[in-house]
PDB file of C-alpha atoms and ligand atoms in Angstrom:
ATOM      1  CA  MET A 211     -82.831 -82.599 -33.868  1.00 45.00           C
ATOM      2  CA  SER A 212     -81.228 -82.088 -37.151  1.00 45.00           C
ATOM      3  CA  LYS A 213     -78.926 -79.458 -35.735  1.00 55.00           C
ATOM      4  CA  SER A 214     -77.122 -81.944 -34.175  1.00 65.00           C
ATOM      5  CA  LEU A 215     -77.135 -84.677 -37.001  1.00 79.00           C
ATOM      6  CA  PRO A 216     -73.942 -86.167 -37.131  1.00 80.00           C
ATOM      7  CA  LYS A 217     -71.979 -85.133 -40.713  1.00 74.00           C
ATOM      8  CA  ALA A 218     -72.011 -89.021 -41.828  1.00 72.00           C
ATOM      9  CA  GLU A 219     -75.884 -89.114 -41.673  1.00 85.00           C
ATOM     10  CA  ARG A 220     -76.493 -85.777 -43.545  1.00 94.00           C
ATOM     11  CA  LEU A 221     -77.129 -85.792 -47.185  1.00 96.00           C
ATOM     12  CA  ASN A 222     -73.610 -85.905 -49.151  1.00 96.00           C
ATOM     13  CA  ILE A 223     -74.120 -82.911 -51.514  1.00 95.00           C
ATOM     14  CA  ARG A 224     -70.724 -83.462 -53.240  1.00 96.00           C
ATOM     15  CA  LYS A 225     -71.772 -87.633 -53.866  1.00 97.00           C
ATOM     16  CA  VAL A 226     -75.141 -86.267 -55.374  1.00 97.00           C
ATOM     17  CA  LYS A 227     -73.584 -83.832 -57.572  1.00 96.00           C
ATOM     18  CA  GLU A 228     -71.131 -87.061 -58.729  1.00 97.00           C
ATOM     19  CA  LEU A 229     -74.168 -89.117 -59.295  1.00 98.00           C
ATOM     20  CA  LEU A 230     -76.337 -86.626 -61.194  1.00 98.00           C
ATOM     21  CA  GLN A 231     -77.428 -87.415 -64.491  1.00 97.00           C
ATOM     22  CA  THR A 232     -79.894 -84.587 -65.276  1.00 98.00           C
ATOM     23  CA  ALA A 233     -79.348 -81.682 -67.762  1.00 96.00           C
ATOM     24  CA  VAL A 234     -80.905 -78.920 -65.636  1.00 96.00           C
ATOM     25  CA  LEU A 235     -82.976 -80.345 -62.561  1.00 97.00           C
ATOM     26  CA  GLY A 236     -80.915 -80.488 -59.335  1.00 96.00           C
ATOM     27  CA  ARG A 237     -77.865 -78.788 -61.306  1.00 95.00           C
ATOM     28  CA  ARG A 238     -78.566 -76.012 -58.826  1.00 94.00           C
ATOM     29  CA  GLY A 239     -79.805 -76.264 -55.167  1.00 94.00           C
ATOM     30  CA  LEU A 240     -80.152 -75.101 -51.622  1.00 95.00           C
ATOM     31  CA  TYR A 241     -79.620 -77.728 -48.729  1.00 96.00           C
ATOM     32  CA  PHE A 242     -80.774 -77.134 -45.326  1.00 97.00           C
ATOM     33  CA  ARG A 243     -80.705 -79.110 -41.974  1.00 97.00           C
ATOM     34  CA  GLU A 244     -84.171 -77.682 -41.182  1.00 97.00           C
ATOM     35  CA  VAL A 245     -86.669 -75.231 -42.704  1.00 98.00           C
ATOM     36  CA  THR A 246     -90.495 -74.788 -42.469  1.00 98.00           C
ATOM     37  CA  SER A 247     -91.262 -76.379 -45.696  1.00 98.00           C
ATOM     38  CA  THR A 248     -89.374 -76.598 -48.977  1.00 98.00           C
ATOM     39  CA  ASN A 249     -91.950 -75.709 -50.973  1.00 98.00           C
ATOM     40  CA  ASP A 250     -92.404 -72.311 -49.138  1.00 97.00           C
ATOM     41  CA  ILE A 251     -88.602 -71.681 -49.673  1.00 96.00           C
ATOM     42  CA  ALA A 252     -88.743 -72.726 -53.460  1.00 96.00           C
ATOM     43  CA  LYS A 253     -91.657 -70.523 -53.991  1.00 94.00           C
ATOM     44  CA  ASP A 254     -89.825 -67.756 -52.506  1.00 92.00           C
ATOM     45  CA  LEU A 255     -86.670 -68.483 -54.380  1.00 91.00           C
ATOM     46  CA  VAL A 256     -88.533 -68.189 -57.907  1.00 90.00           C
ATOM     47  CA  ASN A 257     -89.734 -64.560 -57.155  1.00 74.00           C
ATOM     48  CA  GLU A 258     -85.736 -63.721 -56.669  1.00 71.00           C
ATOM     49  CA  SER A 259     -83.997 -66.229 -59.244  1.00 64.00           C
ATOM     50  CA  LYS A 260     -86.504 -67.482 -61.595  1.00 61.00           C
ATOM     51  CA  SER A 261     -84.246 -70.526 -61.805  1.00 83.00           C
ATOM     52  CA  GLU A 262     -85.668 -73.684 -63.429  1.00 93.00           C
ATOM     53  CA  GLY A 263     -84.636 -76.911 -62.245  1.00 96.00           C
ATOM     54  CA  THR A 264     -83.589 -75.441 -58.980  1.00 96.00           C
ATOM     55  CA  ILE A 265     -83.874 -77.816 -55.927  1.00 96.00           C
ATOM     56  CA  VAL A 266     -84.279 -77.098 -52.185  1.00 97.00           C
ATOM     57  CA  PHE A 267     -83.594 -79.832 -49.980  1.00 98.00           C
ATOM     58  CA  SER A 268     -83.937 -80.101 -46.466  1.00 98.00           C
ATOM     59  CA  GLU A 269     -83.239 -83.054 -43.655  1.00 98.00           C
ATOM     60  CA  THR A 270     -86.695 -82.093 -41.749  1.00 97.00           C
ATOM     61  CA  GLN A 271     -89.331 -79.794 -42.244  1.00 98.00           C
ATOM     62  CA  MET A 272     -90.879 -78.047 -39.192  1.00 97.00           C
ATOM     63  CA  GLU A 273     -93.990 -77.322 -40.892  1.00 98.00           C
ATOM     64  CA  GLY A 274     -94.122 -79.795 -43.998  1.00 98.00           C
ATOM     65  CA  ARG A 275     -97.243 -79.393 -45.767  1.00 97.00           C
ATOM     66  CA  GLY A 276     -99.369 -82.123 -47.390  1.00 96.00           C
ATOM     67  CA  ARG A 277    -102.353 -81.843 -50.045  1.00 93.00           C
ATOM     68  CA  LEU A 278    -105.656 -80.591 -49.019  1.00 89.00           C
ATOM     69  CA  GLY A 279    -104.150 -78.553 -46.123  1.00 90.00           C
ATOM     70  CA  ARG A 280    -102.891 -81.352 -44.363  1.00 93.00           C
ATOM     71  CA  GLU A 281     -99.686 -81.679 -42.240  1.00 96.00           C
ATOM     72  CA  TRP A 282     -96.730 -83.737 -43.684  1.00 97.00           C
ATOM     73  CA  LEU A 283     -94.242 -85.054 -40.654  1.00 96.00           C
ATOM     74  CA  SER A 284     -90.729 -85.221 -41.997  1.00 97.00           C
ATOM     75  CA  PRO A 285     -88.250 -86.680 -39.903  1.00 97.00           C
ATOM     76  CA  GLU A 286     -84.629 -86.890 -40.403  1.00 97.00           C
ATOM     77  CA  GLY A 287     -83.711 -89.609 -43.068  1.00 97.00           C
ATOM     78  CA  GLY A 288     -86.430 -88.928 -45.348  1.00 98.00           C
ATOM     79  CA  LEU A 289     -86.171 -87.258 -49.049  1.00 98.00           C
ATOM     80  CA  TRP A 290     -87.850 -83.893 -48.281  1.00 98.00           C
ATOM     81  CA  PHE A 291     -87.340 -81.545 -51.279  1.00 98.00           C
ATOM     82  CA  SER A 292     -88.902 -79.519 -53.779  1.00 98.00           C
ATOM     83  CA  VAL A 293     -88.067 -78.875 -57.534  1.00 98.00           C
ATOM     84  CA  ILE A 294     -88.862 -75.321 -59.582  1.00 97.00           C
ATOM     85  CA  LEU A 295     -90.073 -75.871 -62.816  1.00 97.00           C
ATOM     86  CA  ARG A 296     -90.991 -73.300 -65.400  1.00 95.00           C
ATOM     87  CA  PRO A 297     -92.938 -75.155 -68.338  1.00 95.00           C
ATOM     88  CA  LYS A 298     -94.282 -73.111 -71.209  1.00 92.00           C
ATOM     89  CA  VAL A 299     -97.806 -75.060 -70.998  1.00 94.00           C
ATOM     90  CA  GLN A 300    -101.534 -73.905 -70.605  1.00 95.00           C
ATOM     91  CA  ALA A 301    -102.411 -73.740 -66.981  1.00 95.00           C
ATOM     92  CA  SER A 302    -105.158 -76.440 -68.184  1.00 93.00           C
ATOM     93  CA  HIS A 303    -102.708 -79.128 -67.899  1.00 94.00           C
ATOM     94  CA  ALA A 304    -101.493 -78.255 -64.401  1.00 93.00           C
ATOM     95  CA  ALA A 305    -102.716 -81.203 -62.792  1.00 91.00           C
ATOM     96  CA  LYS A 306    -100.659 -83.533 -65.048  1.00 93.00           C
ATOM     97  CA  LEU A 307     -97.670 -82.206 -63.262  1.00 95.00           C
ATOM     98  CA  SER A 308     -98.160 -84.414 -60.065  1.00 93.00           C
ATOM     99  CA  LEU A 309     -99.437 -87.152 -62.222  1.00 94.00           C
ATOM    100  CA  PHE A 310     -96.164 -87.167 -64.010  1.00 96.00           C
ATOM    101  CA  ALA A 311     -93.846 -86.862 -60.977  1.00 97.00           C
ATOM    102  CA  SER A 312     -95.817 -89.892 -58.992  1.00 97.00           C
ATOM    103  CA  VAL A 313     -94.887 -91.930 -62.411  1.00 98.00           C
ATOM    104  CA  ALA A 314     -91.444 -90.935 -62.136  1.00 98.00           C
ATOM    105  CA  VAL A 315     -91.034 -91.832 -58.475  1.00 98.00           C
ATOM    106  CA  ALA A 316     -92.663 -94.862 -58.706  1.00 98.00           C
ATOM    107  CA  LYS A 317     -90.352 -96.033 -61.405  1.00 98.00           C
ATOM    108  CA  ALA A 318     -87.372 -95.061 -59.907  1.00 98.00           C
ATOM    109  CA  ILE A 319     -88.007 -96.897 -56.821  1.00 98.00           C
ATOM    110  CA  HIS A 320     -88.649 -99.909 -58.754  1.00 98.00           C
ATOM    111  CA  ARG A 321     -85.767 -99.786 -60.630  1.00 98.00           C
ATOM    112  CA  LEU A 322     -83.565 -99.197 -57.871  1.00 98.00           C
ATOM    113  CA  TYR A 323     -84.758-101.598 -55.512  1.00 98.00           C
ATOM    114  CA  GLY A 324     -86.828-104.035 -57.353  1.00 98.00           C
ATOM    115  CA  LEU A 325     -89.943-103.240 -55.188  1.00 98.00           C
ATOM    116  CA  LYS A 326     -93.414-103.365 -56.918  1.00 98.00           C
ATOM    117  CA  THR A 327     -94.710 -99.689 -56.563  1.00 98.00           C
ATOM    118  CA  ASP A 328     -98.150 -98.382 -57.525  1.00 97.00           C
ATOM    119  CA  VAL A 329     -99.855 -94.880 -57.532  1.00 97.00           C
ATOM    120  CA  LYS A 330    -102.938 -93.884 -55.978  1.00 96.00           C
ATOM    121  CA  TRP A 331    -104.858 -90.891 -57.541  1.00 95.00           C
ATOM    122  CA  PRO A 332    -103.870 -88.359 -57.520  1.00 91.00           C
ATOM    123  CA  ASN A 333    -100.095 -88.758 -56.670  1.00 90.00           C
ATOM    124  CA  ASP A 334     -99.381 -90.824 -54.037  1.00 96.00           C
ATOM    125  CA  VAL A 335     -96.863 -93.573 -54.454  1.00 98.00           C
ATOM    126  CA  LEU A 336     -97.257 -96.790 -52.499  1.00 98.00           C
ATOM    127  CA  ILE A 337     -95.551-100.395 -51.882  1.00 98.00           C
ATOM    128  CA  ASP A 338     -97.559-103.158 -50.409  1.00 95.00           C
ATOM    129  CA  GLY A 339    -100.710-100.661 -50.717  1.00 95.00           C
ATOM    130  CA  LYS A 340     -98.960 -98.367 -47.879  1.00 97.00           C
ATOM    131  CA  LYS A 341     -97.781 -94.732 -48.680  1.00 97.00           C
ATOM    132  CA  ILE A 342     -93.915 -94.152 -49.677  1.00 98.00           C
ATOM    133  CA  CYS A 343     -94.118 -91.053 -51.189  1.00 98.00           C
ATOM    134  CA  GLY A 344     -96.270 -87.914 -51.352  1.00 97.00           C
ATOM    135  CA  ILE A 345     -96.242 -84.961 -53.874  1.00 97.00           C
ATOM    136  CA  LEU A 346     -97.558 -81.166 -53.453  1.00 97.00           C
ATOM    137  CA  THR A 347     -97.498 -79.337 -56.656  1.00 97.00           C
ATOM    138  CA  GLU A 348     -98.029 -75.716 -56.244  1.00 97.00           C
ATOM    139  CA  THR A 349     -98.751 -73.532 -59.302  1.00 96.00           C
ATOM    140  CA  GLU A 350     -98.618 -69.849 -60.162  1.00 95.00           C
ATOM    141  CA  ILE A 351    -100.740 -69.009 -63.276  1.00 95.00           C
ATOM    142  CA  LYS A 352    -100.361 -65.942 -65.105  1.00 94.00           C
ATOM    143  CA  ASP A 353    -102.085 -65.115 -68.517  1.00 94.00           C
ATOM    144  CA  GLN A 354    -103.573 -68.803 -68.462  1.00 95.00           C
ATOM    145  CA  LYS A 355    -100.154 -70.458 -68.403  1.00 95.00           C
ATOM    146  CA  ILE A 356     -98.079 -71.779 -65.738  1.00 95.00           C
ATOM    147  CA  ASP A 357     -95.864 -69.376 -64.441  1.00 93.00           C
ATOM    148  CA  PHE A 358     -94.373 -71.671 -62.555  1.00 94.00           C
ATOM    149  CA  ALA A 359     -94.650 -74.706 -60.564  1.00 96.00           C
ATOM    150  CA  VAL A 360     -93.150 -76.036 -57.418  1.00 97.00           C
ATOM    151  CA  LEU A 361     -92.738 -79.733 -57.020  1.00 98.00           C
ATOM    152  CA  GLY A 362     -92.705 -80.977 -53.599  1.00 98.00           C
ATOM    153  CA  ILE A 363     -91.831 -84.293 -53.106  1.00 98.00           C
ATOM    154  CA  GLY A 364     -91.627 -86.382 -49.753  1.00 98.00           C
ATOM    155  CA  VAL A 365     -90.201 -89.788 -49.551  1.00 98.00           C
ATOM    156  CA  ASN A 366     -90.213 -91.894 -46.843  1.00 98.00           C
ATOM    157  CA  ALA A 367     -86.421 -93.348 -47.067  1.00 98.00           C
ATOM    158  CA  ASP A 368     -84.107 -93.859 -44.675  1.00 97.00           C
ATOM    159  CA  PHE A 369     -85.957 -93.918 -41.414  1.00 97.00           C
ATOM    160  CA  GLU A 370     -88.215 -96.342 -39.653  1.00 96.00           C
ATOM    161  CA  VAL A 371     -91.925 -96.454 -39.641  1.00 97.00           C
ATOM    162  CA  GLN A 372     -91.988 -95.831 -35.590  1.00 96.00           C
ATOM    163  CA  ALA A 373     -90.434 -92.098 -36.265  1.00 96.00           C
ATOM    164  CA  LEU A 374     -93.881 -91.339 -37.280  1.00 96.00           C
ATOM    165  CA  PRO A 375     -96.899 -91.290 -35.229  1.00 95.00           C
ATOM    166  CA  ALA A 376     -98.722 -94.215 -34.187  1.00 96.00           C
ATOM    167  CA  ASN A 377    -102.137 -93.411 -35.877  1.00 94.00           C
ATOM    168  CA  ILE A 378    -100.186 -92.747 -39.595  1.00 94.00           C
ATOM    169  CA  ARG A 379     -98.078 -95.949 -39.223  1.00 95.00           C
ATOM    170  CA  PRO A 380    -100.577 -98.751 -40.499  1.00 95.00           C
ATOM    171  CA  LEU A 381    -101.110 -96.648 -43.944  1.00 94.00           C
ATOM    172  CA  THR A 382     -97.170 -95.711 -44.065  1.00 97.00           C
ATOM    173  CA  THR A 383     -93.976 -97.448 -45.374  1.00 98.00           C
ATOM    174  CA  THR A 384     -90.439 -96.486 -45.371  1.00 98.00           C
ATOM    175  CA  LEU A 385     -87.760 -97.848 -48.014  1.00 98.00           C
ATOM    176  CA  LYS A 386     -85.662 -98.561 -44.891  1.00 98.00           C
ATOM    177  CA  HIS A 387     -88.402-100.687 -43.490  1.00 97.00           C
ATOM    178  CA  GLN A 388     -89.354-102.463 -46.914  1.00 98.00           C
ATOM    179  CA  LEU A 389     -85.378-103.414 -47.716  1.00 98.00           C
ATOM    180  CA  ARG A 390     -84.479-104.099 -44.075  1.00 97.00           C
ATOM    181  CA  ARG A 391     -81.484-102.069 -44.690  1.00 97.00           C
ATOM    182  CA  GLU A 392     -80.098 -98.568 -45.098  1.00 96.00           C
ATOM    183  CA  VAL A 393     -80.919 -96.532 -48.109  1.00 97.00           C
ATOM    184  CA  GLN A 394     -78.478 -94.289 -49.747  1.00 97.00           C
ATOM    185  CA  ARG A 395     -80.461 -91.227 -50.110  1.00 98.00           C
ATOM    186  CA  GLU A 396     -77.889 -89.727 -52.393  1.00 98.00           C
ATOM    187  CA  VAL A 397     -78.291 -92.508 -55.012  1.00 98.00           C
ATOM    188  CA  LEU A 398     -82.012 -92.571 -54.669  1.00 98.00           C
ATOM    189  CA  LEU A 399     -82.208 -88.503 -55.204  1.00 98.00           C
ATOM    190  CA  SER A 400     -80.217 -88.667 -58.146  1.00 98.00           C
ATOM    191  CA  GLU A 401     -82.226 -91.268 -59.631  1.00 98.00           C
ATOM    192  CA  LEU A 402     -85.425 -89.488 -58.714  1.00 98.00           C
ATOM    193  CA  LEU A 403     -84.302 -86.539 -60.567  1.00 98.00           C
ATOM    194  CA  LYS A 404     -83.218 -88.324 -63.701  1.00 98.00           C
ATOM    195  CA  ASP A 405     -86.870 -89.821 -64.083  1.00 98.00           C
ATOM    196  CA  ILE A 406     -88.625 -86.432 -62.991  1.00 98.00           C
ATOM    197  CA  GLU A 407     -86.483 -84.949 -65.649  1.00 98.00           C
ATOM    198  CA  SER A 408     -87.231 -87.321 -68.330  1.00 98.00           C
ATOM    199  CA  TYR A 409     -91.122 -87.066 -67.823  1.00 98.00           C
ATOM    200  CA  TYR A 410     -90.683 -83.187 -67.255  1.00 98.00           C
ATOM    201  CA  HIS A 411     -89.519 -83.253 -71.093  1.00 97.00           C
ATOM    202  CA  MET A 412     -92.616 -85.338 -72.107  1.00 97.00           C
ATOM    203  CA  PHE A 413     -94.870 -83.094 -70.301  1.00 97.00           C
ATOM    204  CA  GLU A 414     -93.334 -79.844 -71.978  1.00 96.00           C
ATOM    205  CA  LYS A 415     -93.607 -81.930 -75.506  1.00 96.00           C
ATOM    206  CA  GLN A 416     -97.116 -82.190 -74.395  1.00 95.00           C
ATOM    207  CA  LYS A 417     -96.912 -86.147 -74.645  1.00 96.00           C
ATOM    208  CA  PHE A 418    -100.071 -86.208 -72.179  1.00 94.00           C
ATOM    209  CA  ASN A 419    -101.408 -89.489 -73.469  1.00 95.00           C
ATOM    210  CA  GLU A 420     -97.916 -91.142 -72.912  1.00 96.00           C
ATOM    211  CA  ILE A 421     -97.763 -89.984 -69.177  1.00 96.00           C
ATOM    212  CA  LEU A 422    -101.088 -90.710 -68.848  1.00 95.00           C
ATOM    213  CA  GLU A 423    -100.880 -94.252 -70.152  1.00 96.00           C
ATOM    214  CA  ASP A 424     -97.922 -94.892 -67.613  1.00 97.00           C
ATOM    215  CA  TRP A 425     -99.621 -93.575 -65.020  1.00 96.00           C
ATOM    216  CA  ARG A 426    -102.836 -96.068 -65.635  1.00 96.00           C
ATOM    217  CA  ARG A 427    -100.426 -98.804 -65.877  1.00 96.00           C
ATOM    218  CA  LEU A 428     -99.121 -98.222 -62.404  1.00 97.00           C
ATOM    219  CA  ALA A 429    -102.520 -97.811 -61.010  1.00 96.00           C
ATOM    220  CA  SER A 430    -103.475-101.106 -59.541  1.00 92.00           C
ATOM    221  CA  PHE A 431    -106.603 -99.828 -58.041  1.00 94.00           C
ATOM    222  CA  LEU A 432    -108.378 -99.136 -61.319  1.00 96.00           C
ATOM    223  CA  GLY A 433    -111.163-101.844 -61.331  1.00 95.00           C
ATOM    224  CA  SER A 434    -111.558-101.780 -57.486  1.00 95.00           C
ATOM    225  CA  ASP A 435    -114.357-100.591 -55.430  1.00 96.00           C
ATOM    226  CA  ILE A 436    -113.329 -97.336 -53.624  1.00 96.00           C
ATOM    227  CA  ARG A 437    -114.583 -94.435 -51.320  1.00 96.00           C
ATOM    228  CA  VAL A 438    -113.064 -91.031 -52.128  1.00 96.00           C
ATOM    229  CA  GLN A 439    -112.995 -88.099 -49.919  1.00 95.00           C
ATOM    230  CA  THR A 440    -114.242 -85.242 -51.948  1.00 93.00           C
ATOM    231  CA  ASP A 441    -115.199 -81.605 -51.059  1.00 86.00           C
ATOM    232  CA  GLY A 442    -117.422 -82.463 -47.893  1.00 86.00           C
ATOM    233  CA  GLU A 443    -118.863 -86.015 -49.117  1.00 93.00           C
ATOM    234  CA  ILE A 444    -117.445 -89.494 -49.629  1.00 95.00           C
ATOM    235  CA  VAL A 445    -118.162 -90.864 -52.875  1.00 96.00           C
ATOM    236  CA  HIS A 446    -118.148 -94.702 -53.311  1.00 96.00           C
ATOM    237  CA  GLY A 447    -118.383 -96.660 -56.503  1.00 96.00           C
ATOM    238  CA  LEU A 448    -115.873 -98.485 -59.176  1.00 97.00           C
ATOM    239  CA  ALA A 449    -112.603 -96.920 -60.024  1.00 96.00           C
ATOM    240  CA  VAL A 450    -113.118 -96.890 -63.855  1.00 96.00           C
ATOM    241  CA  ASN A 451    -110.161 -94.601 -65.183  1.00 95.00           C
ATOM    242  CA  ILE A 452    -108.580 -91.272 -64.831  1.00 94.00           C
ATOM    243  CA  ASP A 453    -109.666 -89.149 -67.913  1.00 94.00           C
ATOM    244  CA  ASN A 454    -107.437 -87.154 -70.157  1.00 91.00           C
ATOM    245  CA  GLU A 455    -107.246 -84.238 -67.580  1.00 90.00           C
ATOM    246  CA  GLY A 456    -106.228 -86.407 -64.664  1.00 91.00           C
ATOM    247  CA  ALA A 457    -109.698 -86.619 -63.227  1.00 93.00           C
ATOM    248  CA  LEU A 458    -110.644 -89.579 -61.599  1.00 95.00           C
ATOM    249  CA  VAL A 459    -113.621 -91.367 -63.335  1.00 97.00           C
ATOM    250  CA  VAL A 460    -115.709 -93.471 -60.664  1.00 97.00           C
ATOM    251  CA  ARG A 461    -119.027 -95.366 -61.662  1.00 97.00           C
ATOM    252  CA  LEU A 462    -121.574 -94.867 -58.775  1.00 96.00           C
ATOM    253  CA  GLU A 463    -123.828 -97.490 -57.318  1.00 93.00           C
ATOM    254  CA  ASP A 464    -126.895 -96.446 -59.807  1.00 95.00           C
ATOM    255  CA  GLY A 465    -124.569 -96.457 -62.756  1.00 95.00           C
ATOM    256  CA  THR A 466    -123.750 -93.244 -63.551  1.00 97.00           C
ATOM    257  CA  MET A 467    -120.168 -91.747 -63.885  1.00 97.00           C
ATOM    258  CA  ARG A 468    -118.716 -89.156 -61.795  1.00 96.00           C
ATOM    259  CA  ASN A 469    -115.453 -87.638 -62.647  1.00 95.00           C
ATOM    260  CA  ILE A 470    -113.470 -86.300 -59.602  1.00 95.00           C
ATOM    261  CA  THR A 471    -111.071 -83.451 -60.025  1.00 92.00           C
ATOM    262  CA  SER A 472    -110.000 -82.999 -56.363  1.00 90.00           C
ATOM    263  CA  GLY A 473    -110.019 -85.548 -53.232  1.00 93.00           C
ATOM    264  CA  SER A 474    -108.397 -88.329 -51.711  1.00 92.00           C
ATOM    265  CA  ILE A 475    -109.047 -92.267 -52.196  1.00 94.00           C
ATOM    266  CA  VAL A 476    -109.531 -93.316 -48.578  1.00 91.00           C
ATOM    267  CA  ALA A 477    -110.402 -96.575 -49.122  1.00 90.00           C
ATOM    268  CA  ILE A 478    -109.795 -99.455 -51.853  1.00 90.00           C
ATOM    269  CA  SER A 479    -111.273-102.988 -51.585  1.00 88.00           C
ATOM    270  CA  ASP A 480    -109.295-106.042 -52.040  1.00 78.00           C
ATOM    271  CA  GLU A 481    -111.805-107.198 -54.656  1.00 72.00           C
ATOM    272  CA  GLN A 482    -110.933-106.305 -58.432  1.00 71.00           C
ATOM    273  CA  HIS A 483    -113.386-106.123 -61.073  1.00 68.00           C
ATOM    274  CA  PRO A 484    -111.147-105.457 -64.102  1.00 60.00           C
ATOM    275  CA  GLU A 485    -113.537-106.164 -66.880  1.00 55.00           C
ATOM    276  CA  HIS A 486    -114.791-102.587 -65.679  1.00 52.00           C
ATOM    277  CA  VAL A 487    -111.766-100.799 -66.476  1.00 56.00           C
ATOM    278  CA  ASP A 488    -111.918 -98.616 -69.222  1.00 54.00           C
ATOM    279  CA  GLU A 489    -109.264 -99.027 -72.032  1.00 46.00           C
TER     280      GLU A 489
HETATM  281  C1  LIG B 755     -99.199 -85.349 -49.495  1.00 78.08           C
HETATM  282  O1  LIG B 755     -99.175 -86.509 -49.837  1.00 78.08           O
HETATM  283  O2  LIG B 755    -100.353 -85.033 -49.115  1.00 78.08           O
HETATM  284  C2  LIG B 755     -98.299 -84.445 -50.137  1.00 78.08           C
HETATM  285  C3  LIG B 755     -97.094 -84.766 -49.410  1.00 78.08           C
HETATM  286  C4  LIG B 755     -95.637 -83.538 -50.148  1.00 78.08           C
HETATM  287  C5  LIG B 755     -94.655 -83.448 -49.079  1.00 78.08           C
HETATM  288  C6  LIG B 755     -93.542 -83.017 -49.703  1.00 78.08           C
HETATM  289  S1  LIG B 755     -92.082 -83.048 -48.486  1.00 78.08           S
HETATM  290  C7  LIG B 755     -91.287 -81.763 -49.524  1.00 78.08           C
HETATM  291  C8  LIG B 755     -92.491 -80.509 -50.041  1.00 78.08           C
HETATM  292  N1  LIG B 755     -92.465 -79.723 -48.645  1.00 78.08           N
HETATM  293  C9  LIG B 755     -93.528 -79.719 -48.240  1.00 78.08           C
HETATM  294  O3  LIG B 755     -93.848 -79.049 -47.184  1.00 78.08           O
HETATM  295  N2  LIG B 755     -94.410 -80.457 -48.563  1.00 78.08           N
HETATM  296  C10 LIG B 755     -93.662 -81.258 -49.863  1.00 78.08           C
END
């Protein structure tokens, strides 16, 4: 396990610091070989230091958490980290935190490796239709404002798909698998932080339309028939758009529109109906 991880395979913090081009994000951070969940450590830290931009990174997580109460497996070689943000923004905009983070991750990966990346509502990043990154954002609200947010980001970076259980392999990919070579996690982490910081500035300035437009451009599932698992039911219909609050807009078979605020897309048909996508 991570306690025996050879030094050469651990994240080189000095190199990350040298490469970092951010003003705030990642300038302070904590590095662990193994934690329960980086989101939990980050949340504890907020209460102590209130430090915006601090990142918590771990080589592995024993209790990594995904959205909707799911487990998140975190083998060595991944990028498992959480960033503390303290935006002075109304709580009603909290859903857009995950949206901007997924756009930032998708863009950084595309720029670095030339791989085509997509986003899948609400905040998965995909390559070849398979998940390369998941994001779990947890917020604390005070007086109807965001008191703090912990942006938990998991990128399947420098490990083989075989490190994951057989049942999730068909839905998952890794950068190492896509590139057929090793991935320099220090470079990837510093580029991710750069893009996350620049989208965070947009978010703070409430440039939500620009964020949503960038997200829509990367959302190639829009215009496809989809199935969405929501609270206790599966919704089937055409993915039309996301609305200005980040809810998924689906046209049901009877023609009615449904705005879904929480759930996961469980299937996307290959057939596209682009003429139905809202502009
Ligand atoms: C999802 O797709 O369901 C979200 C996965 C989020 C995983 C990351 S890894 C770093 C941070 N710590 C956690 O326990 N989860 C997030």
